[in-house]
CSV table of C-alpha atoms and ligand atoms in Angstrom, one decimal:
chain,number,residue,atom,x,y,z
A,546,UNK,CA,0.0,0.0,0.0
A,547,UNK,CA,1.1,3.4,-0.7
A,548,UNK,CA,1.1,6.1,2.2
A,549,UNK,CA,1.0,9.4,3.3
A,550,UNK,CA,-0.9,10.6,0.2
A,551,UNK,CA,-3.4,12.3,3.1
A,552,UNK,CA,-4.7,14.6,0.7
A,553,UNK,CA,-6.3,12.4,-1.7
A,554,UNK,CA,-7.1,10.0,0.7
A,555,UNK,CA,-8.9,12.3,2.8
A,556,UNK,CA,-11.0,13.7,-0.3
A,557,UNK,CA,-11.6,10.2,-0.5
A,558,UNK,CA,-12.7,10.0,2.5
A,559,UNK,CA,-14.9,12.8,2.8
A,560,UNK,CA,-17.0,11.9,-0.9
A,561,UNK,CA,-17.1,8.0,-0.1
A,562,UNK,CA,-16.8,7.2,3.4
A,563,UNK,CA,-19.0,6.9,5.9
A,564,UNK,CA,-18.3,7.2,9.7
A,565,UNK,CA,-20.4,6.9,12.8
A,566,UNK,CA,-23.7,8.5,13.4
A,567,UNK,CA,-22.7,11.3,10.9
A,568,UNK,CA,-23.5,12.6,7.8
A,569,UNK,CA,-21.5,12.4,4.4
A,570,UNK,CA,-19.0,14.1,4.9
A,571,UNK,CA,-18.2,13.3,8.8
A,572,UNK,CA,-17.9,16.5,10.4
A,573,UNK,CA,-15.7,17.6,11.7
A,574,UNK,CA,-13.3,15.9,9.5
A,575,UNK,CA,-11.9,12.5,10.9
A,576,UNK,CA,-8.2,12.8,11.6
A,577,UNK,CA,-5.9,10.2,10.0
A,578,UNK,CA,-4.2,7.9,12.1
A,579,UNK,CA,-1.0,6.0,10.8
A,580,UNK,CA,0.0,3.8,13.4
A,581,UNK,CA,-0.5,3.5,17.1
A,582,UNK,CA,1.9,2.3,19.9
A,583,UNK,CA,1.3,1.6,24.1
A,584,UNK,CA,-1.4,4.1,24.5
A,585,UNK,CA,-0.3,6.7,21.5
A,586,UNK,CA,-2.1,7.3,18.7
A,587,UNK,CA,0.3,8.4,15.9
A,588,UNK,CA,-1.5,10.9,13.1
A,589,UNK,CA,-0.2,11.7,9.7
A,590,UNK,CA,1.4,15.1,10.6
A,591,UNK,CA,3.2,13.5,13.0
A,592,UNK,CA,1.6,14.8,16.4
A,593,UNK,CA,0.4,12.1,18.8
A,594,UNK,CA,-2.7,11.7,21.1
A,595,UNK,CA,-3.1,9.9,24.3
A,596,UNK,CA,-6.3,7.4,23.6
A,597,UNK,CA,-8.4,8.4,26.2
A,598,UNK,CA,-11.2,6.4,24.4
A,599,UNK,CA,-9.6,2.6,24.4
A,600,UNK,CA,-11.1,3.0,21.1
A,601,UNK,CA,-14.7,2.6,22.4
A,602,UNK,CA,-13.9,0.9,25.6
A,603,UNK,CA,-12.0,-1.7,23.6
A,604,UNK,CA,-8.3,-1.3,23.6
A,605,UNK,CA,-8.0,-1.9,27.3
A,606,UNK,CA,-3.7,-2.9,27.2
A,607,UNK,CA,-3.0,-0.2,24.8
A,608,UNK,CA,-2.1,-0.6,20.7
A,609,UNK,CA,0.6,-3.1,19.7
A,610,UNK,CA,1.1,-5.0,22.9
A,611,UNK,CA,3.7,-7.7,21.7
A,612,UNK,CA,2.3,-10.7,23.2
A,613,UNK,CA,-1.4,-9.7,21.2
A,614,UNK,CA,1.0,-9.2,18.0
A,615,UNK,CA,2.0,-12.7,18.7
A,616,UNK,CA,-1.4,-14.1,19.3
A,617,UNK,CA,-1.9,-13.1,15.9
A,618,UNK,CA,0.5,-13.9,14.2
A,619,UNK,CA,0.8,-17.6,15.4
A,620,UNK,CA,-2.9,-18.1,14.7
A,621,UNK,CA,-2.4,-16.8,10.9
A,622,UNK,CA,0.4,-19.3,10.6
A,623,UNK,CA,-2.1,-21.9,11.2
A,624,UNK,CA,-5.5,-20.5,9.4
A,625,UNK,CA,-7.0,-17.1,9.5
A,626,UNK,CA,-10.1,-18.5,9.6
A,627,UNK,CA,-12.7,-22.0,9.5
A,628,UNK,CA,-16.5,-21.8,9.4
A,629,UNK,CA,-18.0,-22.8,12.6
A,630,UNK,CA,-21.1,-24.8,11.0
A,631,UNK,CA,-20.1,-28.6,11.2
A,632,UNK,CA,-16.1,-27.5,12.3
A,633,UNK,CA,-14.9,-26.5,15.7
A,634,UNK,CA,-11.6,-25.7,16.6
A,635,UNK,CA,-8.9,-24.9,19.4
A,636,UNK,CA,-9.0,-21.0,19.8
A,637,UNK,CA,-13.0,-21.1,19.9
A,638,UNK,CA,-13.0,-24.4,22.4
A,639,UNK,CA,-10.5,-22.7,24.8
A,640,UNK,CA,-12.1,-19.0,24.8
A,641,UNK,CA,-15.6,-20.5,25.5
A,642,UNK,CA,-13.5,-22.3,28.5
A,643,UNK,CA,-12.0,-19.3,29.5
A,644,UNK,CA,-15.6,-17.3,29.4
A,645,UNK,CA,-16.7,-19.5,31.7
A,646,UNK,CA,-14.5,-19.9,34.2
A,647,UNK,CA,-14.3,-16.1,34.7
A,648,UNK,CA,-18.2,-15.9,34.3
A,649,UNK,CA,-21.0,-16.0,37.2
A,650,UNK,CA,-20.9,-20.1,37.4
A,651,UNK,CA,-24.2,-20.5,36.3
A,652,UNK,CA,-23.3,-19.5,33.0
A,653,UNK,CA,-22.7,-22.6,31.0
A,654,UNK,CA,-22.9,-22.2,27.1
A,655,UNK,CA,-21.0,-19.8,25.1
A,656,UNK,CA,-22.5,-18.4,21.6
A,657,UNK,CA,-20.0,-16.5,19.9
A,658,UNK,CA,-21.2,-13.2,17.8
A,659,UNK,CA,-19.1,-11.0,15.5
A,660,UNK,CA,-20.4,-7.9,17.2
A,661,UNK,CA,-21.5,-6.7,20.5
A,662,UNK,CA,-25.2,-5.7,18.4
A,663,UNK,CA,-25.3,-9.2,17.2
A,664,UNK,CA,-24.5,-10.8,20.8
A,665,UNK,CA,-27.8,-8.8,21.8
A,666,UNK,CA,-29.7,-10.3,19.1
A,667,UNK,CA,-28.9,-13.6,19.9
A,668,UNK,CA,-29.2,-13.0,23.7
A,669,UNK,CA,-33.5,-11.6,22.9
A,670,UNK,CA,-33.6,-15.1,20.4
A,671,UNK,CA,-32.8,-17.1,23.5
A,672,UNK,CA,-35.4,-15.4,25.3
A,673,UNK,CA,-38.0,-15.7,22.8
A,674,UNK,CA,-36.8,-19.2,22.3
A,675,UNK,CA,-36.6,-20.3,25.3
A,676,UNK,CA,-39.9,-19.0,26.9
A,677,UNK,CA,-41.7,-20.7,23.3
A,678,UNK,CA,-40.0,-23.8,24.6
A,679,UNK,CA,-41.5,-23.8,27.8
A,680,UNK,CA,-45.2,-23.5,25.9
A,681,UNK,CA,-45.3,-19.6,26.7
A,682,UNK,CA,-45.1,-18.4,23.1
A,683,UNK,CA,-47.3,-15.5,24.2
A,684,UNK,CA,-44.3,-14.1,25.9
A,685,UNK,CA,-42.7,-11.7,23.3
A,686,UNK,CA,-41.8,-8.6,24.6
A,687,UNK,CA,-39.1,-7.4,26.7
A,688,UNK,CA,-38.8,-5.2,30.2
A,689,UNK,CA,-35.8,-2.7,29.9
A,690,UNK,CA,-35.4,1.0,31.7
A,691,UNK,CA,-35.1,4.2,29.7
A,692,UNK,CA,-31.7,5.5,29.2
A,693,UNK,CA,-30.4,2.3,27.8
A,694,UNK,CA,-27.9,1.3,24.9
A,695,UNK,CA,-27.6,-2.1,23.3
A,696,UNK,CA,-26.2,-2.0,19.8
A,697,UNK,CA,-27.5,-0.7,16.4
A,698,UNK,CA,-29.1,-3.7,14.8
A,699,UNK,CA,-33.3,-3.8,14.9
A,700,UNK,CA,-33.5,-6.3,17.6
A,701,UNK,CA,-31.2,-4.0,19.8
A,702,UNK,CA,-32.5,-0.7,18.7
A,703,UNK,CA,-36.0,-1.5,20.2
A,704,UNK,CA,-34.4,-2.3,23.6
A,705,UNK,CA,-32.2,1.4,23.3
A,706,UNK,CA,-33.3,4.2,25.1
A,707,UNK,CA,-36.7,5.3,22.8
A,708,UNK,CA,-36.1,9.0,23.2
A,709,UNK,CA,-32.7,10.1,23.8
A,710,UNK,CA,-30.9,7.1,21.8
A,711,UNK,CA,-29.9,7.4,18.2
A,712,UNK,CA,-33.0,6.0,17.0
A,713,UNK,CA,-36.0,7.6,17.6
A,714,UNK,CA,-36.4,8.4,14.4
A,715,UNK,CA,-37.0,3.6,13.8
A,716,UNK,CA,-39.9,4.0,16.5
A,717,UNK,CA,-42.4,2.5,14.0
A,718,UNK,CA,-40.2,-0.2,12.5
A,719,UNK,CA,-38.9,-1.5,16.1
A,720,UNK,CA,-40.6,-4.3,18.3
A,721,UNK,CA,-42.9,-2.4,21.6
A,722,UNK,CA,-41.3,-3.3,24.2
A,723,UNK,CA,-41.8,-2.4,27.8
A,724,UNK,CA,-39.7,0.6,29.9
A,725,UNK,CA,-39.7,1.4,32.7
A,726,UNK,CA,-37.8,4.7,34.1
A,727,UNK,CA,-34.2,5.1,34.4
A,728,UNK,CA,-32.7,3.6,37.8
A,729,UNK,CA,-32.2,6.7,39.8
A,730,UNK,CA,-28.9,8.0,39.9
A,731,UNK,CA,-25.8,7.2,41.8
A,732,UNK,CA,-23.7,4.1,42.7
A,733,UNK,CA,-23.9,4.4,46.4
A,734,UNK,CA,-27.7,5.7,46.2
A,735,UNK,CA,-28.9,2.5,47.2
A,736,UNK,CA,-32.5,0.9,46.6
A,737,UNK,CA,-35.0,3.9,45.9
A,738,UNK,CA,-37.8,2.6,46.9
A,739,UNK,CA,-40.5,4.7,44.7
A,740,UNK,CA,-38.5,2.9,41.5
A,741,UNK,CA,-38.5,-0.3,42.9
A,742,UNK,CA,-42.2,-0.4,43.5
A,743,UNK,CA,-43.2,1.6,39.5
A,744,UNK,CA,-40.5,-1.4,38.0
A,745,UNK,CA,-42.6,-4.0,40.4
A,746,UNK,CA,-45.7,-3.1,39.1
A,747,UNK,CA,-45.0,-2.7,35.6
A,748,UNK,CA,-43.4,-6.2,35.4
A,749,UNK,CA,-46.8,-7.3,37.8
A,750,UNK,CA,-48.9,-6.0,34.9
A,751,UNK,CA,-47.3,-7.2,31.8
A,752,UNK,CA,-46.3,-10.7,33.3
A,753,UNK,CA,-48.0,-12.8,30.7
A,754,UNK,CA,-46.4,-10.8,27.6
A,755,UNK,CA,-42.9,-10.6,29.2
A,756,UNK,CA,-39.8,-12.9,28.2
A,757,UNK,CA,-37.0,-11.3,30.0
A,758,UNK,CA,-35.3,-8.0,30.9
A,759,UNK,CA,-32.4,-6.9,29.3
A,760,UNK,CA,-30.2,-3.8,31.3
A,761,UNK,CA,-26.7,-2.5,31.1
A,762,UNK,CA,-25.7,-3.7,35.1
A,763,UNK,CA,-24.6,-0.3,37.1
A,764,UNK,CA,-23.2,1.6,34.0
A,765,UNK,CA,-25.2,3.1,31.0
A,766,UNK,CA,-23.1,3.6,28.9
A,767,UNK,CA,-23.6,5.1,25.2
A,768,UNK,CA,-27.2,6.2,26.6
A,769,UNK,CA,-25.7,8.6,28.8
A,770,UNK,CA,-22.8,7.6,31.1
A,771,UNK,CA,-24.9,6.9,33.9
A,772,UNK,CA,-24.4,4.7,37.1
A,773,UNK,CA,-27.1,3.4,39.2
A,774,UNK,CA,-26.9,1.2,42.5
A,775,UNK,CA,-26.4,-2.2,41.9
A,776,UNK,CA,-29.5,-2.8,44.0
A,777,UNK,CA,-31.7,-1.9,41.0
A,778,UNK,CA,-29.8,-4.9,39.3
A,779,UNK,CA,-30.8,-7.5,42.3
A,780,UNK,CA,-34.4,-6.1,42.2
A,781,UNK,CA,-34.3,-7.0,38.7
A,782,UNK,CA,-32.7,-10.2,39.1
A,783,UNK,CA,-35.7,-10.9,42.1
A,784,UNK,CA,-38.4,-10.0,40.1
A,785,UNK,CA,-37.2,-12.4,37.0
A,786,UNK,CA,-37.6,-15.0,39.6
A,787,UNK,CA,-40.8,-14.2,41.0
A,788,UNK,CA,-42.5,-13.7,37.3
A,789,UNK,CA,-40.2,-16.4,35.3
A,790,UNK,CA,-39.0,-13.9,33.3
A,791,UNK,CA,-34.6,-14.3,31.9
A,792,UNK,CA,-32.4,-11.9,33.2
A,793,UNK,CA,-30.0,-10.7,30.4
A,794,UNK,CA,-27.2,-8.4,31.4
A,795,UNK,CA,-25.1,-6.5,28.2
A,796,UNK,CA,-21.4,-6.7,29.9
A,797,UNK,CA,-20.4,-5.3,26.3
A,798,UNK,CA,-18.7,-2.0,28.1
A,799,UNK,CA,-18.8,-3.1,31.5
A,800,UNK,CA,-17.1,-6.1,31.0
A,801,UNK,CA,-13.5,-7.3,31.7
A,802,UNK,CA,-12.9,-4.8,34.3
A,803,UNK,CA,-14.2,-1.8,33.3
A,804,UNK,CA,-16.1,-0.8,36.5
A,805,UNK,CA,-13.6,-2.3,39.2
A,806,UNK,CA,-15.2,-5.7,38.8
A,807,UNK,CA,-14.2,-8.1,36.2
A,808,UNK,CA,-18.2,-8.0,35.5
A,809,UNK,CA,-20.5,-5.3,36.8
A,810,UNK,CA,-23.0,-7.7,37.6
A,811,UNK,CA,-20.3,-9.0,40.6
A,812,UNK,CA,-21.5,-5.6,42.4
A,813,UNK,CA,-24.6,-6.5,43.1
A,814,UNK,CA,-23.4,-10.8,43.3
A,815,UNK,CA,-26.3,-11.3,40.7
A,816,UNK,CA,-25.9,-13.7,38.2
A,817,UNK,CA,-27.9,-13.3,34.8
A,818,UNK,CA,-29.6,-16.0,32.4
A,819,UNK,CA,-28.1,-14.6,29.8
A,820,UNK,CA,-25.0,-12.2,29.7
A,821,UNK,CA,-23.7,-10.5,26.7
A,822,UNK,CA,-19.9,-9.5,26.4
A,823,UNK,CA,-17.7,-7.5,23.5
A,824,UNK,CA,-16.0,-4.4,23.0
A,825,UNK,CA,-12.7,-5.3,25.7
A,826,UNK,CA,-13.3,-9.4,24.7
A,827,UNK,CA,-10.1,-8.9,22.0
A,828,UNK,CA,-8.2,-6.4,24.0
A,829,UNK,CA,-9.4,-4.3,20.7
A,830,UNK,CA,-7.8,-6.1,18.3
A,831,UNK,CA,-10.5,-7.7,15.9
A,832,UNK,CA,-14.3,-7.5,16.4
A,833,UNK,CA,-15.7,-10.1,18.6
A,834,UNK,CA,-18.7,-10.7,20.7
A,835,UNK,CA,-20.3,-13.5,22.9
A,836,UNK,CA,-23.5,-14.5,24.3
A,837,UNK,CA,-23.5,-16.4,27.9
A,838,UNK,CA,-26.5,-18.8,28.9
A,839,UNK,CA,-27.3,-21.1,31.9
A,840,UNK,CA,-27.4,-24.8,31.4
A,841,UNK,CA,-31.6,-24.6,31.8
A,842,UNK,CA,-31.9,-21.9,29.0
A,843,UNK,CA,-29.5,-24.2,26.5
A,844,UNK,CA,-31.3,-27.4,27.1
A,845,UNK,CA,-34.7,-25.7,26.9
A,846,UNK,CA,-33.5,-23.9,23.4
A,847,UNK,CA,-31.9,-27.2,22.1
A,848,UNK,CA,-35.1,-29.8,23.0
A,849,UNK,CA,-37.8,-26.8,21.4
A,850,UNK,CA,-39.0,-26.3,18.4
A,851,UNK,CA,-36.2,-25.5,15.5
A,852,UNK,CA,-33.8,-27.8,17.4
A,853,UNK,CA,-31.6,-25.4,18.7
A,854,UNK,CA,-30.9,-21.9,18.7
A,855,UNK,CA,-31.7,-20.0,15.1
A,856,UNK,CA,-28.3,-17.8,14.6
A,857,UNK,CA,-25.0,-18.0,13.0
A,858,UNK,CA,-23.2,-15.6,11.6
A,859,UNK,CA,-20.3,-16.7,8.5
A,860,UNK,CA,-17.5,-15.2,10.9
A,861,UNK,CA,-18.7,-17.2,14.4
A,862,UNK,CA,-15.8,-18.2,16.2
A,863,UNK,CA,-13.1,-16.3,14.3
A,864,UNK,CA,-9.7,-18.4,15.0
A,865,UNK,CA,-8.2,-15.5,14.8
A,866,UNK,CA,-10.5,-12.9,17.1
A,867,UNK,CA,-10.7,-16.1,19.6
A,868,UNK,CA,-6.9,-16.5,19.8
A,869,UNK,CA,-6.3,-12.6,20.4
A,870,UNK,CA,-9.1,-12.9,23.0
A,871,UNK,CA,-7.2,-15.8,24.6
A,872,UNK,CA,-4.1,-13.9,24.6
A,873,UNK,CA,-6.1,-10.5,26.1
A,874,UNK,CA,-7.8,-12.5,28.6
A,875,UNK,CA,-4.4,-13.6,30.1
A,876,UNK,CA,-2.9,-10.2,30.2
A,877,UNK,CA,-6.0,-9.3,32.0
A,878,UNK,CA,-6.4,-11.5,34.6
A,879,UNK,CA,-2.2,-11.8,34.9
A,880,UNK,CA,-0.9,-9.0,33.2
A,881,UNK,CA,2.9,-8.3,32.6
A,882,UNK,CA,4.0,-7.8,36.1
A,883,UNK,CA,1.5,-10.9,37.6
A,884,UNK,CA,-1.1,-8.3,39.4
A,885,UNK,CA,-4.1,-8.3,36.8
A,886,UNK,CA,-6.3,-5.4,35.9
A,887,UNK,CA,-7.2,-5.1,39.6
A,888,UNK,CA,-4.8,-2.7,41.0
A,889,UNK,CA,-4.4,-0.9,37.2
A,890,UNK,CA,-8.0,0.0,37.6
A,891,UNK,CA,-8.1,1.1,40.8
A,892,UNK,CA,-5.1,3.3,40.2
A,893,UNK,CA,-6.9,4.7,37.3
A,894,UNK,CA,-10.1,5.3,39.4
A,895,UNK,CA,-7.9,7.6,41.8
A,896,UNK,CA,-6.4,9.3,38.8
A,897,UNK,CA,-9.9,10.5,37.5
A,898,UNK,CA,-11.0,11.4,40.7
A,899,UNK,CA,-8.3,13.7,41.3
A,900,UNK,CA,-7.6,14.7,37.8
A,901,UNK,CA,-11.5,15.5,37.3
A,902,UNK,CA,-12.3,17.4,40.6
A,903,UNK,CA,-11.5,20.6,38.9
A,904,UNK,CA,-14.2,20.1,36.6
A,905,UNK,CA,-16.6,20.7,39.4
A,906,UNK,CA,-16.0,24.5,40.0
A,907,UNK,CA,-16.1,25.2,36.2
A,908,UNK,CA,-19.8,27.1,35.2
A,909,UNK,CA,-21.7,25.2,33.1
A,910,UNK,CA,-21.0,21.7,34.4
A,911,UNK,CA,-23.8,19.7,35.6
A,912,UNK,CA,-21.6,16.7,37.5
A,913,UNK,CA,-18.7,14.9,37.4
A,914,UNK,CA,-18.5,11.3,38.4
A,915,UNK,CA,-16.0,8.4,38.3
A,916,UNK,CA,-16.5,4.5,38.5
A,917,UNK,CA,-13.6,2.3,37.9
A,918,UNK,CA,-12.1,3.1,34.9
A,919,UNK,CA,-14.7,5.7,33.5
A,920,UNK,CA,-14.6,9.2,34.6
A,921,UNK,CA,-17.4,11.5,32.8
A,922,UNK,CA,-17.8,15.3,33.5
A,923,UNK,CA,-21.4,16.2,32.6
A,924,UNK,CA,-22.3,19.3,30.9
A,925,UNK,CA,-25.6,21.4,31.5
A,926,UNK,CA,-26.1,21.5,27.7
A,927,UNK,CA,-24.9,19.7,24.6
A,928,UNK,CA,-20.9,20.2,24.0
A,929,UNK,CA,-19.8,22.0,20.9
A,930,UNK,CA,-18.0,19.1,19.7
A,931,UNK,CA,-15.8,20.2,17.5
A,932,UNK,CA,-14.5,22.5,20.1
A,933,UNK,CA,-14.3,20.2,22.6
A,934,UNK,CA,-12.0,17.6,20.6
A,935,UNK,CA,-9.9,20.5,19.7
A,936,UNK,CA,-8.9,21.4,23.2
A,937,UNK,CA,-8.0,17.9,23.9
A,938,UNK,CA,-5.9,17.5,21.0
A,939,UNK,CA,-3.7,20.7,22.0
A,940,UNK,CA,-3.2,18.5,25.0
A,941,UNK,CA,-2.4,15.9,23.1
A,942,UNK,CA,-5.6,13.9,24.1
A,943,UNK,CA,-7.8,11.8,22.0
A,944,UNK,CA,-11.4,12.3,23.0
A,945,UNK,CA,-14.3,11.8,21.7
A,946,UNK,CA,-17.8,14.0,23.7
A,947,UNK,CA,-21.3,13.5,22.7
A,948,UNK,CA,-24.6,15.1,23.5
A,949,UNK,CA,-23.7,16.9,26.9
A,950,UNK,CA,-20.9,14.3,27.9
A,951,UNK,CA,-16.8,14.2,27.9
A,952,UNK,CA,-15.7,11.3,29.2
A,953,UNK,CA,-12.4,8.8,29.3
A,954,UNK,CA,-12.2,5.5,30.0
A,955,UNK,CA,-8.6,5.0,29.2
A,956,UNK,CA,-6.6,1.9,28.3
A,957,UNK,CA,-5.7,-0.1,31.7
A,958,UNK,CA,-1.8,0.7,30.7
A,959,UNK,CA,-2.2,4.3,31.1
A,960,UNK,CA,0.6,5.3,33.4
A,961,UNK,CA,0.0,8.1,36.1
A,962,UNK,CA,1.7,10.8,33.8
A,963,UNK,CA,-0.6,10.1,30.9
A,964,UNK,CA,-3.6,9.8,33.0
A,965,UNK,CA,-2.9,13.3,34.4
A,966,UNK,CA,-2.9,14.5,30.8
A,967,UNK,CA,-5.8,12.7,29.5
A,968,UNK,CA,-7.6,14.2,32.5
A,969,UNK,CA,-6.1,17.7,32.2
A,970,UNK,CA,-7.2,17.6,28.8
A,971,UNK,CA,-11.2,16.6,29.9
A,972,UNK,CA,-11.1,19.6,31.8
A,973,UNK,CA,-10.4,22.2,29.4
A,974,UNK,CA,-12.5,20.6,27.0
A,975,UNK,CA,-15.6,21.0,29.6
A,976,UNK,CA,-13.9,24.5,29.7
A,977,UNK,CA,-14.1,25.1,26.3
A,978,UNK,CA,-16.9,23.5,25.5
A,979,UNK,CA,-19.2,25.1,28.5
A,980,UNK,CA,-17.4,28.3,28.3
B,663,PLP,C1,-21.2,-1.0,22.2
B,663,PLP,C2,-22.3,-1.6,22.9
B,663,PLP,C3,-23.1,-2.5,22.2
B,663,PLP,C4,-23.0,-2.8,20.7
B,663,PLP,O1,-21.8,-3.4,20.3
B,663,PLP,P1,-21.2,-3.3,18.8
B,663,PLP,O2,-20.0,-4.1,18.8
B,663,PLP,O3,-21.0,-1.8,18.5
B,663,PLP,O4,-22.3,-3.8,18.0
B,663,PLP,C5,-24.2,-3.1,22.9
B,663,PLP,N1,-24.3,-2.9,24.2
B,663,PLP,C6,-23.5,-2.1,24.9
B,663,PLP,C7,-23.8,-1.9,26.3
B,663,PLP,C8,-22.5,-1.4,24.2
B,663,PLP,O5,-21.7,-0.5,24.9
């Protein structure tokens, strides 16, 4: 390939190429990256941005890491890729293992999706399959709470927050579901009764047409950047049980770590039916997704009607996403100095705290909170975003606000230094952008 024609390629780019949730062109125009290294985003002038994204909550040991390289390039010496139909293999076998030793043990059966959307899909088929199985084919619809986000595909869409998400404008395409308000705000709020008692009596009245709820545990994420008490997530999981609905929990963002449990659900020590995890899975590498069942929602799925479980995609089980994931998973749990993402995390939910506390005497910010390794500063109205990414990038930050939000949830590796940048740089963005 040739490079660093940027000029053509960005005219290219800005005719032909779409990008996400934007118009043709993408405005502002998207800035070319060439290569990226630890935690360093390298562009074609030259200049280089701290990721303060992960790349979407993905790229949680930074770009590059040499034992991912190698995970990668071992698995292409033996096959890029198999189908999965009829064909198993090692990578897939051993992630699935790995899944569920570091899932809630109740989880028992691993589907694996090419994208986070498509691991929600599957996760509303089991549902629907597995209430059909059990003669209850009049339970169709699905509980969720407002404020939600579960991927872009149709089936996810109509479980994404109705007003505020992307896709209001599907409304009349997208299955009725049922949702209830937003879990009140706050990590350590604790059980608010008044929302526990409207959730209890809307899943009281729609009992007979419900198959399962589906939530984000603790952390909205692309809804809003939202915590709630991990009480609202063991009221859930107790009125499931009391009305025989599935609990399914999307672990796509707060997954492998993210919240300062390897899974959010481990706050409130709730276990789901189903559980959906992506985004972090392949330490951002390749794109790669997985839905979690229990043992009585497989066997119910597998002895109904279709005789199994109606998905899968031509890229299930991709050797080469599964042997990345294998690799990531190890530098998680053991990383390069033998401690894990535990104390990582922890020192990067100390480093947003401090770093952000600032933000809380600038006018024109609403709040500023911090879970884990996710530190948001909330605006009182919608960031100029061009603006906004501007400021970071003088400090040379990569961020990326939307609606009234700039946030960072920044790779695990991000020493103290760089943290102190990357939160230096949210701060005079909420500056700039409020100001
Ligand atoms: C990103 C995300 C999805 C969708 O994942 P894709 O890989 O983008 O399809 C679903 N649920 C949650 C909670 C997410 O953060």
């Amino acid at each position: 390939m040739e490079t660093g024609d940027w000029d053509s390629l960005l005219a290219f780019d800005r005719e032909h190429v779409w990008h996400p949730y934007g118009a043709l062109p993408a405005a502002p125009a998207p800035l070319p990256v060439v290569s990226a290294q630890g935690v360093r985003l390298k562009l074609a002038d030259g200049r280089e941005l701290i990721d303060g994204m992960a790349s979407w909550w993905c790229a949680i040991h930074g770009y590059r890491h040499p034992l991912l390289d190698r995970a990668v390039g071992e698995q292409l010496q033996r096959m890029a890729h198999v189908m999965f139909g009829g064909l198993t293999h090692e990578p897939g076998v051993r992630l699935a293992e790995r899944l569920l030793a570091l899932a809630p043990p109740s989880l028992q059966a691993v589907f694996f999706a090419d994208s986070g959307s498509v691991s929600v899909e599957v996760a509303i088929k089991l549902c629907l399959q597995f209430q059909r199985a059990r003669g209850r084919e009049d339970r169709t619809r699905l509980l969720t709470v407002k404020g939600g986000y579960h991927g872009d595909t149709f089936g996810a869409m109509a479980v994404c927050d109705p007003v505020g998400g992307m896709h209001s404008m599907f409304a009349g395409a997208l299955a009725e579901h049922v949702f209830a308000e937003r879990p009140p705000d706050g990590f350590d709020a604790g059980l608010d009764e008044r929302w526990a008692a409207h959730v209890g009596e809307l899943v009281a009245r729609h009992t007979d047409e419900l198959a399962a709820i589906i939530v984000e545990p603790v952390v909205q994420g692309a809804g809003g950047m939202r915590f709630h008490s991990p009480a609202c997530v063991a009221l859930l999981r107790e009125l499931c049980d009391e009305h025989g609905l599935l609990l399914v929990l999307d672990e796509i963002a707060t997954g492998f770590g993210r919240t300062g449990e390897l899974f959010a659900c481990e706050h409130a020590a709730v276990a789901p039916d189903v559980m959906c995890v992506g985004k972090a899975l392949t330490g951002g590498y390749m794109t790669l997704a997985a839905t979690l069942c229990t043992r009585e929602v497989a066997d119910a799925v597998s002895a109904g009607e279709g005789g199994g479980l109606m998905h899968g995609p031509t890229f299930m089980a991709n050797p080469l996403a599964c042997s990345v994931a294998l690799a990531s998973l190890d530098l998680l749990l053991d990383g390069a100095d033998g401690q894990g993402w535990r104390p990582r995390v922890q020192a990067i939910e100390r480093g947003l705290r401090e770093g952000l506390e600032p933000a809380r005497a600038l006018a024109g910010v609403a709040d500023v909170r911090v879970l884990g390794a996710i530190g948001v500063v909330q605006l009182e109205r919608e960031v100029d975003v061009a603006a906004a990414t501007d400021a970071a990038v003088r400090h040379g930050v990569w961020l990326r606000p939307f609606r009234d939000l700039i946030y960072t949830m920044p790779p695990y590796v991000t020493d103290a230094e760089d943290l102190a940048r990357v939160t230096a740089a949210v701060v005079d963005a909420a500056r700039t952008a409020s100001g």
